[in-house]
Short mmCIF file of C-alpha atoms in Angstrom, two decimals:
data_model
loop_
_atom_site.label_atom_id
_atom_site.label_comp_id
_atom_site.label_asym_id
_atom_site.label_seq_id
_atom_site.Cartn_x
_atom_site.Cartn_y
_atom_site.Cartn_z
CA MET A 1 35.94 -13.85 -22.27
CA ARG A 2 34.60 -17.08 -23.54
CA ARG A 3 32.12 -17.13 -26.41
CA SER A 4 29.43 -18.66 -24.04
CA ASP A 5 30.01 -15.78 -21.46
CA ARG A 6 29.55 -13.25 -24.29
CA VAL A 7 26.40 -14.95 -25.40
CA LEU A 8 25.04 -14.97 -21.92
CA ALA A 9 25.97 -11.35 -21.27
CA ALA A 10 24.25 -10.34 -24.60
CA LEU A 11 21.12 -12.25 -23.62
CA ALA A 12 21.11 -10.72 -20.13
CA GLY A 13 21.43 -7.22 -21.68
CA LEU A 14 18.78 -7.85 -24.18
CA GLY A 15 16.45 -9.17 -21.57
CA THR A 16 17.09 -6.25 -19.34
CA ALA A 17 16.42 -3.75 -22.04
CA LEU A 18 13.21 -5.41 -23.04
CA LEU A 19 12.09 -5.44 -19.47
CA LEU A 20 12.84 -1.85 -18.94
CA GLY A 21 11.06 -0.89 -22.17
CA PHE A 22 8.10 -2.93 -21.14
CA VAL A 23 7.85 -1.06 -17.86
CA LEU A 24 8.70 2.45 -19.02
CA LEU A 25 6.87 2.70 -22.38
CA PRO A 26 3.38 2.74 -20.76
CA VAL A 27 4.53 5.23 -18.15
CA VAL A 28 6.11 7.57 -20.77
CA ALA A 29 2.83 7.20 -22.95
CA ILE A 30 0.80 8.72 -20.26
CA PHE A 31 2.74 11.96 -20.29
CA VAL A 32 3.31 11.98 -24.06
CA ARG A 33 -0.24 11.52 -25.18
CA VAL A 34 -1.35 14.78 -23.46
CA PRO A 35 0.48 18.16 -23.84
CA PRO A 36 1.72 19.72 -20.45
CA ALA A 37 -0.72 22.71 -20.80
CA THR A 38 -3.72 20.30 -21.32
CA LEU A 39 -2.61 18.19 -18.37
CA LEU A 40 -2.45 21.03 -16.01
CA THR A 41 -5.92 22.26 -17.05
CA GLN A 42 -7.38 18.69 -16.43
CA LEU A 43 -5.58 18.68 -13.06
CA ARG A 44 -7.72 21.70 -12.02
CA SER A 45 -11.02 20.05 -12.94
CA ARG A 46 -13.53 19.40 -10.19
CA GLU A 47 -13.71 15.73 -10.99
CA VAL A 48 -9.99 15.26 -10.55
CA LEU A 49 -9.54 17.31 -7.48
CA ASP A 50 -12.60 15.50 -5.91
CA ALA A 51 -10.99 12.07 -6.78
CA LEU A 52 -7.73 13.36 -5.30
CA ARG A 53 -9.37 14.49 -2.04
CA VAL A 54 -11.16 11.31 -1.53
CA SER A 55 -8.03 9.16 -2.43
CA LEU A 56 -5.73 11.20 -0.05
CA LYS A 57 -8.26 11.19 2.87
CA THR A 58 -9.26 7.52 2.81
CA SER A 59 -5.83 6.17 2.12
CA LEU A 60 -4.23 8.15 4.93
CA ILE A 61 -6.98 7.06 7.30
CA ALA A 62 -6.52 3.47 6.17
CA LEU A 63 -2.62 3.82 6.75
CA ALA A 64 -3.20 5.29 10.17
CA LEU A 65 -5.50 2.19 10.99
CA ILE A 66 -2.87 -0.10 9.65
CA LEU A 67 -0.09 1.39 11.63
CA VAL A 68 -1.96 1.46 14.91
CA VAL A 69 -3.29 -2.09 14.60
CA GLY A 70 -0.55 -3.74 12.54
CA THR A 71 2.71 -2.49 14.36
CA PRO A 72 1.87 -4.26 17.80
CA ALA A 73 0.92 -7.49 15.97
CA ALA A 74 4.06 -7.43 13.72
CA TYR A 75 6.27 -6.78 16.89
CA ILE A 76 4.78 -9.85 18.69
CA ILE A 77 5.15 -12.04 15.55
CA GLY A 78 8.49 -10.83 14.81
CA THR A 79 10.07 -10.91 18.36
CA LYS A 80 8.27 -13.85 20.08
CA ARG A 81 8.35 -17.43 19.44
CA PHE A 82 4.98 -19.21 20.15
CA ARG A 83 2.91 -21.90 18.48
CA GLY A 84 0.74 -20.73 15.74
CA ALA A 85 2.94 -17.80 14.73
CA ARG A 86 3.37 -19.14 11.27
CA LEU A 87 -0.36 -19.73 10.83
CA LEU A 88 -1.12 -16.22 11.96
CA THR A 89 1.31 -14.75 9.56
CA ILE A 90 -0.25 -16.84 6.73
CA VAL A 91 -3.60 -15.34 7.66
CA LEU A 92 -2.42 -11.73 7.74
CA GLU A 93 -0.65 -12.03 4.42
CA LEU A 94 -3.73 -13.80 2.70
CA PRO A 95 -5.00 -10.40 1.12
CA LEU A 96 -1.56 -10.34 -0.90
CA VAL A 97 -2.72 -13.43 -2.88
CA LEU A 98 -6.59 -12.71 -2.96
CA PRO A 99 -7.85 -11.04 -6.23
CA PRO A 100 -9.14 -7.70 -5.36
CA ALA A 101 -12.65 -8.63 -6.58
CA VAL A 102 -12.57 -11.50 -4.16
CA ALA A 103 -11.63 -9.16 -1.33
CA GLY A 104 -14.42 -6.69 -2.35
CA ILE A 105 -17.23 -9.21 -2.49
CA GLY A 106 -16.00 -10.83 0.77
CA LEU A 107 -16.13 -7.49 2.52
CA PHE A 108 -19.64 -6.88 1.13
CA GLU A 109 -20.83 -10.21 2.33
CA ALA A 110 -19.33 -9.70 5.72
CA PHE A 111 -20.39 -6.09 6.29
CA GLY A 112 -23.23 -5.48 3.89
CA ARG A 113 -26.98 -5.16 4.72
CA SER A 114 -27.47 -8.91 4.27
CA GLY A 115 -24.00 -9.88 5.37
CA LEU A 116 -22.77 -11.87 8.27
CA LEU A 117 -22.67 -8.64 10.44
CA GLY A 118 -25.48 -6.73 8.52
CA GLY A 119 -28.07 -7.34 11.03
CA ALA A 120 -26.10 -6.17 13.98
CA LEU A 121 -24.81 -3.06 12.06
CA ARG A 122 -28.59 -2.20 11.16
CA VAL A 123 -29.63 -2.39 14.70
CA VAL A 124 -27.09 0.37 15.71
CA GLY A 125 -27.97 2.48 12.56
CA VAL A 126 -24.63 1.82 10.81
CA GLN A 127 -24.45 1.29 6.97
CA ILE A 128 -21.01 0.54 5.65
CA PRO A 129 -21.25 -0.26 1.96
CA PHE A 130 -21.19 2.65 -0.68
CA THR A 131 -19.62 5.04 1.91
CA GLN A 132 -16.19 6.40 2.69
CA ILE A 133 -16.06 4.00 5.68
CA ALA A 134 -16.20 1.19 2.99
CA VAL A 135 -13.48 2.77 0.99
CA VAL A 136 -11.21 2.94 4.07
CA MET A 137 -11.94 -0.74 4.97
CA ALA A 138 -11.25 -1.91 1.43
CA LEU A 139 -7.98 0.01 1.17
CA ALA A 140 -6.85 -1.22 4.61
CA PHE A 141 -7.74 -4.79 3.77
CA VAL A 142 -5.59 -4.97 0.66
CA ALA A 143 -2.76 -2.67 1.88
CA MET A 144 -2.30 -4.16 5.34
CA PRO A 145 -0.13 -7.15 4.33
CA PHE A 146 2.37 -4.80 2.59
CA TYR A 147 3.17 -3.07 5.96
CA VAL A 148 2.75 -6.00 8.26
CA ARG A 149 5.11 -8.27 6.24
CA GLN A 150 7.81 -5.53 6.27
CA ALA A 151 7.22 -4.77 9.87
CA ILE A 152 7.61 -8.45 10.89
CA ALA A 153 10.85 -8.72 9.03
CA ALA A 154 12.05 -5.36 10.66
CA PHE A 155 11.18 -6.34 14.14
CA ALA A 156 12.73 -9.85 13.56
CA SER A 157 16.00 -8.12 12.63
CA VAL A 158 16.30 -6.27 15.96
CA ASP A 159 18.78 -7.65 18.30
CA PRO A 160 17.02 -9.61 21.05
CA GLN A 161 19.73 -8.53 23.45
CA MET A 162 18.76 -4.95 23.08
CA LEU A 163 15.11 -5.90 23.94
CA GLY A 164 16.31 -7.91 26.84
CA ALA A 165 18.58 -5.23 28.16
CA SER A 166 15.64 -2.83 28.21
CA ARG A 167 13.65 -5.26 30.21
CA THR A 168 16.51 -5.76 32.58
CA LEU A 169 16.83 -2.05 33.23
CA GLY A 170 13.30 -2.07 34.27
CA ALA A 171 11.28 -0.93 31.32
CA GLY A 172 7.99 -2.94 30.86
CA PRO A 173 6.80 -4.66 27.50
CA GLY A 174 5.05 -1.46 26.44
CA ALA A 175 7.88 0.82 27.13
CA THR A 176 10.34 -1.64 25.44
CA PHE A 177 8.10 -1.76 22.37
CA LEU A 178 7.72 2.00 22.13
CA ARG A 179 11.32 3.31 23.18
CA VAL A 180 13.37 0.41 21.82
CA GLY A 181 11.66 -1.90 19.32
CA ILE A 182 10.10 0.82 17.09
CA PRO A 183 13.12 3.09 17.01
CA LEU A 184 15.55 0.23 16.07
CA ALA A 185 12.95 -0.98 13.35
CA ARG A 186 12.02 2.46 11.96
CA GLU A 187 13.59 2.14 8.61
CA GLY A 188 11.78 -1.12 7.92
CA LEU A 189 8.46 0.25 9.26
CA SER A 190 8.83 3.35 7.30
CA ALA A 191 9.42 1.55 4.07
CA GLY A 192 6.46 -0.89 4.81
CA ALA A 193 4.21 2.19 5.51
CA ALA A 194 5.07 3.75 2.15
CA LEU A 195 4.41 0.39 0.30
CA ALA A 196 1.11 0.07 2.11
CA TRP A 197 0.15 3.67 1.18
CA ALA A 198 1.09 3.09 -2.48
CA ARG A 199 -0.93 0.02 -2.63
CA ALA A 200 -3.91 1.91 -0.99
CA LEU A 201 -3.60 4.62 -3.57
CA GLY A 202 -3.76 2.34 -6.43
CA GLU A 203 -6.67 -0.06 -5.26
CA PHE A 204 -9.60 -0.56 -7.58
CA GLY A 205 -11.23 -3.94 -7.48
CA ALA A 206 -12.05 -4.32 -3.83
CA THR A 207 -13.26 -0.53 -3.62
CA ILE A 208 -15.61 -0.53 -6.63
CA LEU A 209 -17.28 -3.68 -5.40
CA PHE A 210 -17.63 -2.64 -1.72
CA ALA A 211 -17.87 1.15 -1.84
CA GLY A 212 -19.05 1.79 -5.38
CA SER A 213 -17.90 4.81 -7.48
CA LEU A 214 -19.85 7.83 -6.36
CA ALA A 215 -18.17 11.00 -7.49
CA GLY A 216 -17.12 13.17 -4.56
CA ARG A 217 -17.83 10.52 -2.03
CA THR A 218 -16.31 7.11 -2.75
CA GLN A 219 -14.79 7.60 -6.11
CA THR A 220 -11.03 7.33 -5.69
CA MET A 221 -8.37 8.29 -8.20
CA SER A 222 -8.25 4.64 -9.67
CA LEU A 223 -12.02 4.60 -9.98
CA ALA A 224 -12.06 7.97 -11.53
CA ILE A 225 -9.47 6.79 -14.17
CA TYR A 226 -11.80 3.94 -15.10
CA THR A 227 -14.95 6.20 -15.05
CA GLU A 228 -13.39 8.94 -17.13
CA PHE A 229 -11.73 6.39 -19.59
CA SER A 230 -14.96 4.38 -20.07
CA GLY A 231 -16.90 7.61 -20.69
CA GLY A 232 -14.55 8.72 -23.50
CA HIS A 233 -12.76 11.35 -21.41
CA VAL A 234 -9.22 10.18 -22.07
CA GLU A 235 -7.54 13.51 -21.23
CA GLN A 236 -9.04 13.59 -17.76
CA ALA A 237 -8.03 9.86 -17.20
CA LEU A 238 -4.60 10.56 -18.28
CA ALA A 239 -4.35 13.57 -15.93
CA ILE A 240 -5.38 11.47 -12.96
CA ALA A 241 -3.00 8.69 -14.09
CA ALA A 242 -0.15 11.31 -14.24
CA ILE A 243 -0.66 12.15 -10.65
CA LEU A 244 -0.74 8.57 -9.47
CA VAL A 245 2.47 7.99 -11.46
CA ALA A 246 4.00 10.87 -9.81
CA ILE A 247 3.06 9.94 -6.27
CA SER A 248 4.02 6.33 -6.72
CA ALA A 249 7.48 7.19 -8.16
CA GLY A 250 7.98 9.58 -5.08
CA LEU A 251 7.06 6.78 -2.72
CA LEU A 252 9.41 4.44 -4.36
CA ALA A 253 12.13 6.89 -4.21
CA GLY A 254 11.49 7.40 -0.50
CA ILE A 255 11.58 3.69 0.09
CA GLY A 256 14.88 3.43 -1.69
CA VAL A 257 16.32 6.25 0.49
CA LEU A 258 14.83 4.40 3.83
CA THR A 259 16.18 0.98 2.84
CA SER A 260 19.59 2.34 2.09
CA ARG A 261 20.06 4.13 5.35
CA PRO A 262 21.11 0.99 7.29
CA ALA A 263 23.80 0.18 4.58
CA LEU A 264 24.99 3.84 4.83
CA PHE A 265 25.15 3.77 8.61
CA THR A 266 27.07 0.39 8.56
CA ALA A 267 29.56 1.87 6.07
CA ARG A 268 30.15 4.93 8.11
CA ARG A 269 30.81 2.91 11.20
CA ALA A 270 33.23 0.80 9.29
#
């Protein structure tokens, strides 16, 4: 091996080691700072359980809404060729690049009491800000692009001849979508759903501006971490953070399994 190649390999190894250390050190620190017994005790506290309940409830509702609305939209964009498709994709992916604080204040100005739709909502007796509805809307807004982007790619990778064969055999657009499109794109859709759920569980900025941080009502796990930490309750903050780390790691492991299944299937066929 030439000297230049050895130098490059050493630099690459050093860079990889530094990157791994930078990512793993904060995660390991969460579990090292609190003994396991103390961590388990904090996990049984009412504040932690309330935050976990609110997070799971609102994030799962937001994910369900994303799947119901986002899957047909991604199917159309991924399988059809029409004018404006690129612009539509950019609009749907816009929350990816918006700062969460911008998303939160935008939702507030759109659906708040004095917002664009505030008057119409007051007429029917609906108040959205600082409720669990606001939490669901904030989570869906920031997490939706993670699913839609993956779903568009999954549907775009489906063989058009399979969809055409379904139509030739007499299936309508709806049946083709449900019985052919979704099953063929299921791995990508599942991975996108896991990413969206992970993003929803970790959301902070948009939620605190639009829904507030009311314990037992709108206080999600991320908001509880901030509240406990700012109040000097570091052990409770670490306990909630540990739950989020465990859930996020599980979701990433699931995504890895789902995205590797097509490669395994191809290898078996070969």
